[in-house]
Coordinates of C-alpha atoms and ligand atoms in Angstrom, one line a residue:
X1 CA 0.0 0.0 0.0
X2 CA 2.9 2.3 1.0
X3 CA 4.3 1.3 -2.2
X4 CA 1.7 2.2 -4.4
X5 CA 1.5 5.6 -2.2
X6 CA 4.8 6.4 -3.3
X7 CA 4.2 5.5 -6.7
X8 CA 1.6 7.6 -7.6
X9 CA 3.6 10.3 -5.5
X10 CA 6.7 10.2 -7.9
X11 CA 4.8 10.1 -10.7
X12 CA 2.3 13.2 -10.3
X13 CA 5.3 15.0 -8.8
X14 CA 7.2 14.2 -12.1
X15 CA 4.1 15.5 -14.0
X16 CA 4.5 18.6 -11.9
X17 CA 8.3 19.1 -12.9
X18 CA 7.0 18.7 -16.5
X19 CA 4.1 20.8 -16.4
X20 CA 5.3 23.6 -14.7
X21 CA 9.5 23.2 -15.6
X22 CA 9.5 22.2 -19.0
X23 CA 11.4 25.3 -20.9
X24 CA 8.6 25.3 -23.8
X25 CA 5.5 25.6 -21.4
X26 CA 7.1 28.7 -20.0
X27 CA 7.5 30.6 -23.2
X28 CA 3.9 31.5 -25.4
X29 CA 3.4 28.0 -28.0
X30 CA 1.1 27.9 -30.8
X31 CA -2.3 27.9 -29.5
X32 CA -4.1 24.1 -30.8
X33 CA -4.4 20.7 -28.7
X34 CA -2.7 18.0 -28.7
X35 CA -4.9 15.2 -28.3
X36 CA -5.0 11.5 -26.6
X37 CA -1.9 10.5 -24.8
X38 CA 0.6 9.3 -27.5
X39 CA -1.3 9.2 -30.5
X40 CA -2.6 12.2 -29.9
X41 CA -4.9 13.8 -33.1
X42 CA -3.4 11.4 -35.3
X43 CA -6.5 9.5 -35.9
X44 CA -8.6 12.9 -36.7
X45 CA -6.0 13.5 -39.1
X46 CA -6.1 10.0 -40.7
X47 CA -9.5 10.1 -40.4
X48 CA -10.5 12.8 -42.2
X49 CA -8.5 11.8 -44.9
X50 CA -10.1 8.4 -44.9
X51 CA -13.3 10.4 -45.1
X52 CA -12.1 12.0 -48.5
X53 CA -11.8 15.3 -46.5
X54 CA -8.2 15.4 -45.2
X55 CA -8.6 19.5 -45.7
X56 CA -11.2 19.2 -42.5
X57 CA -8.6 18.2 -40.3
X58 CA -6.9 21.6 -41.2
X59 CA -9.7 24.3 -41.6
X60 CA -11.2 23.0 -38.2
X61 CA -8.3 24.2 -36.5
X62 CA -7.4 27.4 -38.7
X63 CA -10.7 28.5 -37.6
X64 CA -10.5 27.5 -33.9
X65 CA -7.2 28.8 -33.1
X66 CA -5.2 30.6 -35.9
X67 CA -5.2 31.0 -39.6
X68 CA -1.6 30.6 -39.4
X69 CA -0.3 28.2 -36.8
X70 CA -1.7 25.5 -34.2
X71 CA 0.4 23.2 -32.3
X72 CA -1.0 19.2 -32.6
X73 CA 0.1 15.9 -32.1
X74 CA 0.2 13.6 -35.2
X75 CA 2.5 10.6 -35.8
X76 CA 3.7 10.4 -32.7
X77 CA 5.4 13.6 -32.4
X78 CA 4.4 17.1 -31.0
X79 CA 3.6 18.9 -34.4
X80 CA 2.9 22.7 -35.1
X81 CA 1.3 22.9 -38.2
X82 CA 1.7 26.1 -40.3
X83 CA -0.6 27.3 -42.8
X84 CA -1.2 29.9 -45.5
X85 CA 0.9 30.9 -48.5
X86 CA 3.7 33.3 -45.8
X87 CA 3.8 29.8 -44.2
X88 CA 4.8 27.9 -47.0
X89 CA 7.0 31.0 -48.4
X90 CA 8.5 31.0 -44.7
X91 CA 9.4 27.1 -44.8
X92 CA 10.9 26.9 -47.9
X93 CA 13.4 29.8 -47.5
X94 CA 14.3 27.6 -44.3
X95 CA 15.0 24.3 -45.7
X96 CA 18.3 23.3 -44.0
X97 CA 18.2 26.1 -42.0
X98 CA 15.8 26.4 -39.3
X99 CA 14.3 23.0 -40.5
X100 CA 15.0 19.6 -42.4
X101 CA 13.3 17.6 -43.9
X102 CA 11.6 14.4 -41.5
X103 CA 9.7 11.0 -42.2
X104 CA 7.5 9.3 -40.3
X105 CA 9.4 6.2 -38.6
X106 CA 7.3 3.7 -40.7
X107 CA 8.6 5.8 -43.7
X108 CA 12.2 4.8 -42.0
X109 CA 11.4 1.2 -41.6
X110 CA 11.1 0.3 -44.9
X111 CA 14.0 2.7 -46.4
X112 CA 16.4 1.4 -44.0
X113 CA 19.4 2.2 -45.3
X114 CA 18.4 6.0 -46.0
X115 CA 18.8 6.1 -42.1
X116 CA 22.2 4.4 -41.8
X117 CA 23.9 6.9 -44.5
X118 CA 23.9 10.6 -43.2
X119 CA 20.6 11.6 -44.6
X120 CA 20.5 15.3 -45.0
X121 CA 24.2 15.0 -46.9
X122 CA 23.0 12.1 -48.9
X123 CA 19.8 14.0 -50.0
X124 CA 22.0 17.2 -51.1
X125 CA 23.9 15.1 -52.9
X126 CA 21.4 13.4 -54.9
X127 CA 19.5 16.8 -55.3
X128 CA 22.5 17.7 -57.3
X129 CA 22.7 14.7 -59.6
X130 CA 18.8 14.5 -60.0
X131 CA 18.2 17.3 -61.9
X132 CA 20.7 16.7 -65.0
X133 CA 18.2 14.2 -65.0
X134 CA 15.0 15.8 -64.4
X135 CA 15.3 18.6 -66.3
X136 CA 13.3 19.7 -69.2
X137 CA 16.4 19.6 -71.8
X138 CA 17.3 15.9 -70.7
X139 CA 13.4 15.2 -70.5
X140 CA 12.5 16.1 -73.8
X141 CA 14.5 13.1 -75.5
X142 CA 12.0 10.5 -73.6
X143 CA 8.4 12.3 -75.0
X144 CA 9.0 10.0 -78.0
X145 CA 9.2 6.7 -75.3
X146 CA 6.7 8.2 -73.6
X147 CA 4.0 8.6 -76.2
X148 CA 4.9 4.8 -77.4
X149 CA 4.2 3.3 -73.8
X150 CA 1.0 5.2 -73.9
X151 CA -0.2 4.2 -76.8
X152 CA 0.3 0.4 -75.9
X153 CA -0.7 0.8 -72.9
X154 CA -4.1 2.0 -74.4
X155 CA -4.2 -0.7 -76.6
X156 CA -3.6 -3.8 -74.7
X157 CA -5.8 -2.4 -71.4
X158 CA -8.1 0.0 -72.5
X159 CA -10.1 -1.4 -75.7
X160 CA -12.2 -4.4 -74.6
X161 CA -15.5 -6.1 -75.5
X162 CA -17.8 -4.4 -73.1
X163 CA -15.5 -0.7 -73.2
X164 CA -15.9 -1.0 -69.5
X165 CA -13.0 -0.4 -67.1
X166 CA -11.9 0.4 -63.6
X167 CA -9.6 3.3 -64.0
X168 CA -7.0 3.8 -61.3
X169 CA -5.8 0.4 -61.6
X170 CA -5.2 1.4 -65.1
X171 CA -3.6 5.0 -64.5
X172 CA -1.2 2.5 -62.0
X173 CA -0.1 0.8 -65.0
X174 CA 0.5 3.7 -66.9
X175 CA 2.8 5.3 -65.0
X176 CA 4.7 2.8 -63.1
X177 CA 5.0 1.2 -66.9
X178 CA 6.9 5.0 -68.2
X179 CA 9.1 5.2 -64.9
X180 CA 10.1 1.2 -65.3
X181 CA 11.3 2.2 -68.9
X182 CA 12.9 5.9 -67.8
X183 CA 14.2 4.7 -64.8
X184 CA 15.4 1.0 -65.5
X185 CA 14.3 -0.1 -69.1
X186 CA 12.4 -2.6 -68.0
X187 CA 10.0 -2.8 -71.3
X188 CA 8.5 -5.9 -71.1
X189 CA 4.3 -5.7 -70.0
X190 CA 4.5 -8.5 -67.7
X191 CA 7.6 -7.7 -65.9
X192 CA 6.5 -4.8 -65.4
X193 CA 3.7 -5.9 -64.1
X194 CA 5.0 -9.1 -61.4
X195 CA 7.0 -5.5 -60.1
X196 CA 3.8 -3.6 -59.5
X197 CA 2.5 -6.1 -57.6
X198 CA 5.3 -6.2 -55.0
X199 CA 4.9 -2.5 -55.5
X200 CA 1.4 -2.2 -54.3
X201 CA 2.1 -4.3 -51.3
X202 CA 4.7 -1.8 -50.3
X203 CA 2.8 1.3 -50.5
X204 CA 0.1 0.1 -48.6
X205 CA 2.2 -0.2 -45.5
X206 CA 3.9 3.2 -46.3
X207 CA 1.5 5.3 -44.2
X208 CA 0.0 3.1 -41.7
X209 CA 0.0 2.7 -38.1
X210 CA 4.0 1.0 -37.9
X211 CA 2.6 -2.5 -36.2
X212 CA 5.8 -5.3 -37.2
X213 CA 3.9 -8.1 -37.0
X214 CA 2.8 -10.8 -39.3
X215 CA -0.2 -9.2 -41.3
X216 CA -0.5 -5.7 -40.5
X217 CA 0.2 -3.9 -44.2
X218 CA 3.4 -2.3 -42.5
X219 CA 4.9 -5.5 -42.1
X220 CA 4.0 -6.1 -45.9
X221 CA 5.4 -2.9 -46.6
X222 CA 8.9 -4.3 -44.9
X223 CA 9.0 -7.1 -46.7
X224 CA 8.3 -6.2 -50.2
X225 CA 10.9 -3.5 -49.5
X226 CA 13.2 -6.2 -49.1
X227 CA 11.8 -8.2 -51.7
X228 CA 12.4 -5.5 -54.7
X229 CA 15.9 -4.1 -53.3
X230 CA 17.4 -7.1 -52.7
X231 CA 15.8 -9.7 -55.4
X232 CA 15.0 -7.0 -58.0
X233 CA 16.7 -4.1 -58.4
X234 CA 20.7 -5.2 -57.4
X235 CA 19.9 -7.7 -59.8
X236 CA 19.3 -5.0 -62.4
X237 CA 21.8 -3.2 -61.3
X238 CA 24.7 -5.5 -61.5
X239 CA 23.7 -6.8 -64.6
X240 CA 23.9 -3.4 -65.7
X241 CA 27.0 -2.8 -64.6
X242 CA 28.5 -5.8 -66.4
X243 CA 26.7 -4.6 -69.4
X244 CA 27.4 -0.9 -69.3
X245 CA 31.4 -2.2 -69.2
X246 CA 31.1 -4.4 -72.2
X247 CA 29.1 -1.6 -74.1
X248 CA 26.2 -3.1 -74.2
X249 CA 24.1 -0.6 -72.2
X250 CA 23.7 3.1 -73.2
X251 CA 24.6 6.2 -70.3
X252 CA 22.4 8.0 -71.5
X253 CA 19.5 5.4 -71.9
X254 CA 17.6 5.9 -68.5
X255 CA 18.2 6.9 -64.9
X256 CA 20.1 4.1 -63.7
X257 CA 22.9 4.5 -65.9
X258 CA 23.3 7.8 -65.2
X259 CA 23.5 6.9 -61.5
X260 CA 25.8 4.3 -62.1
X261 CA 28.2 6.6 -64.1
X262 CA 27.9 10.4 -62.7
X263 CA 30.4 10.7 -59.6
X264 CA 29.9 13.5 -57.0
X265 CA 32.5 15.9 -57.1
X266 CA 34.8 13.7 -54.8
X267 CA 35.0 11.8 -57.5
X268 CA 32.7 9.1 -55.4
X269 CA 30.4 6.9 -57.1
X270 CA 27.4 6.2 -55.6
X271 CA 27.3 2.7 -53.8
X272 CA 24.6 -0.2 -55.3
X273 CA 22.8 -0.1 -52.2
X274 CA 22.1 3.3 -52.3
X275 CA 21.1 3.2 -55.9
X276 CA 18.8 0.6 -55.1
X277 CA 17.1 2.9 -52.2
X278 CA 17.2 5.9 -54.0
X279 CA 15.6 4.0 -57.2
X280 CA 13.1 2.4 -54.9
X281 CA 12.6 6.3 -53.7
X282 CA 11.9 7.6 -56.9
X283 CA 9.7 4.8 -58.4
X284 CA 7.3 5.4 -55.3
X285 CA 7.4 9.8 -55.5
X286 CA 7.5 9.2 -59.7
X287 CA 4.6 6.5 -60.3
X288 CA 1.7 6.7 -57.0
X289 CA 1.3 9.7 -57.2
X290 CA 1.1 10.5 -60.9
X291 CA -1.3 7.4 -61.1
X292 CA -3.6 9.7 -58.6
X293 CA -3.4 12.6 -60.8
X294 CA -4.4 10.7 -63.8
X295 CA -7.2 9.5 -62.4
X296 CA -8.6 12.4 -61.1
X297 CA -7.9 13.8 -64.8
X298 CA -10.7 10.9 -66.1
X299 CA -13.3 11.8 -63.2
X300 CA -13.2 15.4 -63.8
X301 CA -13.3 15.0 -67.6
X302 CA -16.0 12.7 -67.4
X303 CA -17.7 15.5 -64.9
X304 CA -17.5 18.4 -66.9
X305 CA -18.2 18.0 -70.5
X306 CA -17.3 21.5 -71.5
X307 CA -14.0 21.5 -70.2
X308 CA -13.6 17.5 -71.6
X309 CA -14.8 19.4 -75.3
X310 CA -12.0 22.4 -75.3
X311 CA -9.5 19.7 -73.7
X312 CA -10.3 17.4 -76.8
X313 CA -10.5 20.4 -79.4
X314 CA -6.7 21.2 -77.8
X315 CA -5.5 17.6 -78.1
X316 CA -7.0 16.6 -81.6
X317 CA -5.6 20.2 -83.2
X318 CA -2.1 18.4 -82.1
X319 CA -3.3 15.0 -83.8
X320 CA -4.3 16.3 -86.8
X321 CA -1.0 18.2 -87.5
X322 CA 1.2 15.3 -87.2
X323 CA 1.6 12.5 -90.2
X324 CA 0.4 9.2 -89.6
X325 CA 2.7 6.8 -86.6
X326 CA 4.5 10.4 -85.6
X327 CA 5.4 10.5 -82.1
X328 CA 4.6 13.6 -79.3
X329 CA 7.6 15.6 -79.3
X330 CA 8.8 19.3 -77.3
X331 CA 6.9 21.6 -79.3
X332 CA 3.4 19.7 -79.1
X333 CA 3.5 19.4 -75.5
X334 CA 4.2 23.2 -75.4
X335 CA 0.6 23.8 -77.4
X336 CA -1.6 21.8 -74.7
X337 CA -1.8 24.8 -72.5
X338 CA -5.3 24.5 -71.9
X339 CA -4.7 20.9 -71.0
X340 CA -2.6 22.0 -68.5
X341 CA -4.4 24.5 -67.1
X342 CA -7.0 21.5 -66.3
X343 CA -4.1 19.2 -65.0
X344 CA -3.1 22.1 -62.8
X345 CA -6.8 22.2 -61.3
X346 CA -7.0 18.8 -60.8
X347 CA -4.0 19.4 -58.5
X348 CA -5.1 22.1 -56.9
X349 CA -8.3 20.1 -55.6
X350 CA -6.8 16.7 -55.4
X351 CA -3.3 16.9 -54.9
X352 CA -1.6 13.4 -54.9
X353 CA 0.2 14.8 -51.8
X354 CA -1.3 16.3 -48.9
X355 CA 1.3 18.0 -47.0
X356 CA 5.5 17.2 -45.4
X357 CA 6.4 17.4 -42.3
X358 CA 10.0 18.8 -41.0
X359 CA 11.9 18.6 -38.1
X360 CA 12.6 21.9 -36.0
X361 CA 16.8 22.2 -36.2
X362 CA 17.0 24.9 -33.7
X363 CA 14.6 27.2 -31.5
X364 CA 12.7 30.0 -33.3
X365 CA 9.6 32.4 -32.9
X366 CA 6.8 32.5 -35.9
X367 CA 4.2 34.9 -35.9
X368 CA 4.6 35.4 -31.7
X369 CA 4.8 31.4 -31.2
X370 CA 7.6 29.9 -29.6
X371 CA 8.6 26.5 -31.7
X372 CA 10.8 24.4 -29.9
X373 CA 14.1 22.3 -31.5
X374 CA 13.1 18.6 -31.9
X375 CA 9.2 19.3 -32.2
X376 CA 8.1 18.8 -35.9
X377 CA 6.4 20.9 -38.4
X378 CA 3.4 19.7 -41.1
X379 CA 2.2 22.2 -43.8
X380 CA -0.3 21.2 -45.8
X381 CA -1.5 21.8 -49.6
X382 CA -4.8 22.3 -48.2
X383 CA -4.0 25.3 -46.4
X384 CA -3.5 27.3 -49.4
X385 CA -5.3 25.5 -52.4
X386 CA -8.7 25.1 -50.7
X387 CA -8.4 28.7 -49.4
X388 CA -11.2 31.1 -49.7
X389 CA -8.6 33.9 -49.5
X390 CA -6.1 32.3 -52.5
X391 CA -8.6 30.6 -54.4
X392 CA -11.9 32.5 -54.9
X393 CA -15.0 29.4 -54.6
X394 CA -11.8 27.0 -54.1
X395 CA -14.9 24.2 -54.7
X396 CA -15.3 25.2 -58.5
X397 CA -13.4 23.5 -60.8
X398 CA -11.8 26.5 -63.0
X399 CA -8.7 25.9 -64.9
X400 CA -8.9 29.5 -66.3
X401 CA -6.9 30.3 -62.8
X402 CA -3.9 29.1 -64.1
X403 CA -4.1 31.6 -66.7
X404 CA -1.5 34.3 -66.8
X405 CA 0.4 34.9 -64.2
X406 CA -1.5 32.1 -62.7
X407 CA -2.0 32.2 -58.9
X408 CA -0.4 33.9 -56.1
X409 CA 3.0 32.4 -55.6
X410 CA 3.3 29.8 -52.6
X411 CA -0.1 29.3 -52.9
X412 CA -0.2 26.3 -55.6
X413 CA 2.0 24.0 -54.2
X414 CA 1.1 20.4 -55.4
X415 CA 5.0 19.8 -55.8
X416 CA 6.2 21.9 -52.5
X417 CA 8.8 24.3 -53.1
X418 CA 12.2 25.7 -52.1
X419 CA 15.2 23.3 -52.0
X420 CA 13.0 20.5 -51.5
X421 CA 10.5 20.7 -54.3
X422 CA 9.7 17.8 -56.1
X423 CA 12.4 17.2 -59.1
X424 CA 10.2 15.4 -61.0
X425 CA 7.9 18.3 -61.8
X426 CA 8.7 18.8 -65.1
X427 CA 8.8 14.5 -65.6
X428 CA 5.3 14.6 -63.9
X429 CA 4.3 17.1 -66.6
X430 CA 5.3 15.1 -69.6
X431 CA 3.5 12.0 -68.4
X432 CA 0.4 13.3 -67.6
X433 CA 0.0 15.7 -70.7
X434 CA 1.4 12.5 -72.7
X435 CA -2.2 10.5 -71.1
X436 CA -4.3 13.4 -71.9
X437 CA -3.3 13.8 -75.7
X438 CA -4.0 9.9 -75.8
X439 CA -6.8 9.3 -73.8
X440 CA -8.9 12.2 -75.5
X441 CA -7.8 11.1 -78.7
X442 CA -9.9 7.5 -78.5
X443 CA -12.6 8.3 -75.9
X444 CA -15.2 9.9 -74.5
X445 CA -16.2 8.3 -71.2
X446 CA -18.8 8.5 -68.4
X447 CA -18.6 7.6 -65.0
X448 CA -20.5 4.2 -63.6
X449 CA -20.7 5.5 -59.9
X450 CA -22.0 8.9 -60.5
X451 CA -21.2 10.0 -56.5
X452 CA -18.2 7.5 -55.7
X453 CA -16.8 8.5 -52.5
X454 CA -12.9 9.7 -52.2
X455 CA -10.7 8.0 -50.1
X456 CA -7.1 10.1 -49.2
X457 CA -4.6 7.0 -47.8
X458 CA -3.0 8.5 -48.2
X459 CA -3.3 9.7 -52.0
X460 CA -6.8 10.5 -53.1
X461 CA -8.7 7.3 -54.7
X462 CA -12.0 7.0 -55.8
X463 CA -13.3 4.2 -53.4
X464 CA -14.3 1.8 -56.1
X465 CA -11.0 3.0 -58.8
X466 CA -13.7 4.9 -60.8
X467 CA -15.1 2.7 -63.2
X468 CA -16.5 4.2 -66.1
X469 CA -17.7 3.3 -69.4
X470 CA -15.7 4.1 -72.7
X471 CA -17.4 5.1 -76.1
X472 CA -14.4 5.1 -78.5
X473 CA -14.3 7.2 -81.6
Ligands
NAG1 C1 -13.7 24.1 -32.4 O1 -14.5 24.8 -31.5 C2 -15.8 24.2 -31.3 C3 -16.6 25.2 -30.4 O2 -15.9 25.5 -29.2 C4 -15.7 22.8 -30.7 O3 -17.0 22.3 -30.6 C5 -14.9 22.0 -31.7 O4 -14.7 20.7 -31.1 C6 -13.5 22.6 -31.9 N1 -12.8 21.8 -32.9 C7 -11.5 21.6 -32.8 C8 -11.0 20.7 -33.9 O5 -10.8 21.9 -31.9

């Protein structure tokens, strides 16, 4: 009994020394709460994403405590979350400064050797060597490849007897097809295809609750990741060194070689292990979410036959001044403004990602708020790109907002921004104005679930993969 007495003494008398000693209470936090004892609001945050609303999770709290900043708790970790277009211009001129960048720990678990290198000197150094890749110059070469996979890819899955299909299964295809070729020439259809199922396995587990045990989709997640590094890809890779040394393999011919021959400026090449993880890395940022932003492209085409007509009248202009079997190239993608317009609205009200977190480097004050080293920091697309204040009716699909000077900068930020904005922007481009030209080209379509729900898990999905029917021209 006297035991017990004690107990409970120590530990409310160490809940007094953190209460009332911890530096951070004494100095003025962002107003918010943080929820349930460890998970705190992750599960409202999940939640409302699971609900096809992960912007509720935001607004609620903009408009309880500040339009700019409240503190939370979500994966585990004391988070302030900052919002508005002075946020996001705020955390991007602080990348590597006041902040990093910061994964979830089930994000760690199944990139495991991204945590053993030094990450933050390992990501600058790839950041380097990515964009001789990534950009538009390099990229233009592969419209050619690109257009070709498309067209297949609409041949052998899209016609069928009954012109029905389910579409984000498709859009899947698509693009982890193009970054299998850019990335690794992989060409053949059913490779490609035994991959993506590994694939899927893995990014189920990628944002989940991180449970290791037998079943749960994290430990899936752990083992597929083993699966393709270890069985897959240093496969690929050695054989490619072996045939990069006899000249059978090209340097310039995808992403891979390049890896295998650019050194940093040590003169260091980069290890096989880390080209495996940093492959793995890109084929999940390069091919998930592109597949969303496909998809979304059918469901709003199918929704809004005006904007599917000038889309079309764009796109066939294209077709018709080409000679028969002539591929996409640089100038034609330049012409589908219109087209891009739409694909930049699609973005704007389903963005394939929803927000980043970082990791606070070193003590600082925002907008009167204490933020403390060690906490982390979320923004969100939301913020901005469903914002009254930004984006006049944000609910209104209107593509004629990316006309001109287009929006208010820092406020469309499907790809982030800063030092850390996505590098395959411009690759993201290519591919999905590449499935519009095609897609309009052969169909019209209409949807088969006329109100099917939206699931964010954490990209946006259709619940049932949109299936729609096809009326080819
Ligand atoms: C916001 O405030 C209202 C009214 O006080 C309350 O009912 C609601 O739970 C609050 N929401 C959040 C997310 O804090």
């Amino acid at each position: 009994m006297e035991l017990l007495y004690i107990c409970i003494s120590l530990v409310s008398l160490t809940i007094i020394l953190i209460v009332f000693l911890s530096p951070s209470k004494a100095k003025n936090l962002p107003p918010g709460k943080t929820g349930w004892p460890v998970i705190g609001e992750s599960i409202e945050y999940l939640g409302a994403g699971w609900k096809g609303r992960p912007e509720k999770f935001i607004f609620d709290r903009m408009s309880n405590y500040s339009s700019y900043i409240f503190k939370t708790n979500l994966m585990l970790q004391p988070t302030v979350v900052f919002c508005g277009a002075p946020a996001h211009k705020f955390l991007f001129a602080n990348e590597n400064k006041l902040i990093q960048s910061w994964w979830p720990s089930s994000v760690d678990k199944i990139f495991p050797s991204s945590t053993q290198t030094s990450s933050k000197e390992e990501a600058i150094k790839m950041r380097k060597m990515l964009p001789n890749f990534f950009k538009p110059e390099a990229l233009q070469r592969y419209i050619g490849i690109m257009d070709t996979i498309a067209h297949q890819h609409f041949a052998a899955n899209w016609d069928n007897k009954d012109m029905i299909v389910v579409v984000y299964p498709l859009t899947q295809r698509y693009t982890f097809w193009i970054a299998c070729r850019l990335f690794l020439s992989i060409e053949d259809p059913k490779e490609v295809d035994r991959f993506l199922e590994r694939f899927k396995v893995l990014s189920e587990g990628l944002v989940s609750i991180p449970v290791d045990f037998p079943g749960t989709p994290f430990h899936g997640s752990i083992k597929a990741s083993e699966y393709i590094r270890k069985e897959f890809l240093m496969r690929i890779i050695k054989q490619r060194k072996i045939d990069l040394a006899e000249g059978k393999a090209s340097p310039t011919q995808d992403i891979l070689s390049h890896m295998l021959l650019t050194a940093d400026e040590d003169g260091k090449f980069m290890k096989e292990v880390d080209i495996a993880d940093k492959i793995l890395g890109l084929l999940i940022g390069g091919h998930d979410t592109a597949s969303s932003a496909c998809a979304f492209i059918v469901k709003y085409l199918a929704e809004l036959p005006h904007i599917y007509q000038g889309v079309y009248k764009e796109q066939m202009d294209i077709a018709k001044s080409k000679g028969p079997g002539e591929l996409l190239n640089w100038e034609d993608i330049q012409k589908m403004k219109l087209s891009w317009n739409v694909a930049c609205e699609v973005l704007r009200l389903a963005p394939p990602v929803q927000g980043a977190f970082r990791d606070v480097l070193t003590d600082f004050m925002y907008e009167g708020f204490y933020i403390p080293k060690g906490w982390k920091i979320y923004w969100s697309t939301h913020s901005t790109h469903k914002n009254p204040e930004y984006f006049l009716e944000p609910y209104k699909f209107d593509p004629s907002r990316f006309d001109g000077r287009g929006p208010v900068p820092y406020t469309f930020v499907p790809f982030g921004g800063g030092p850390r904005m996505c590098p395959g922007k411009e690759y993201a481009r290519l591919e999905i104005l590449v499935f519009m030209h095609n897609l309009v080209k052969k169909f019209k379509w209409e949807k088969l679930i006329p109100d099917e729900k939206i699931v964010v898990n954490p990209m946006p999905i259709p619940e049932k993969g949109l299936p729609i029917q096809l009326f080819p021209y």
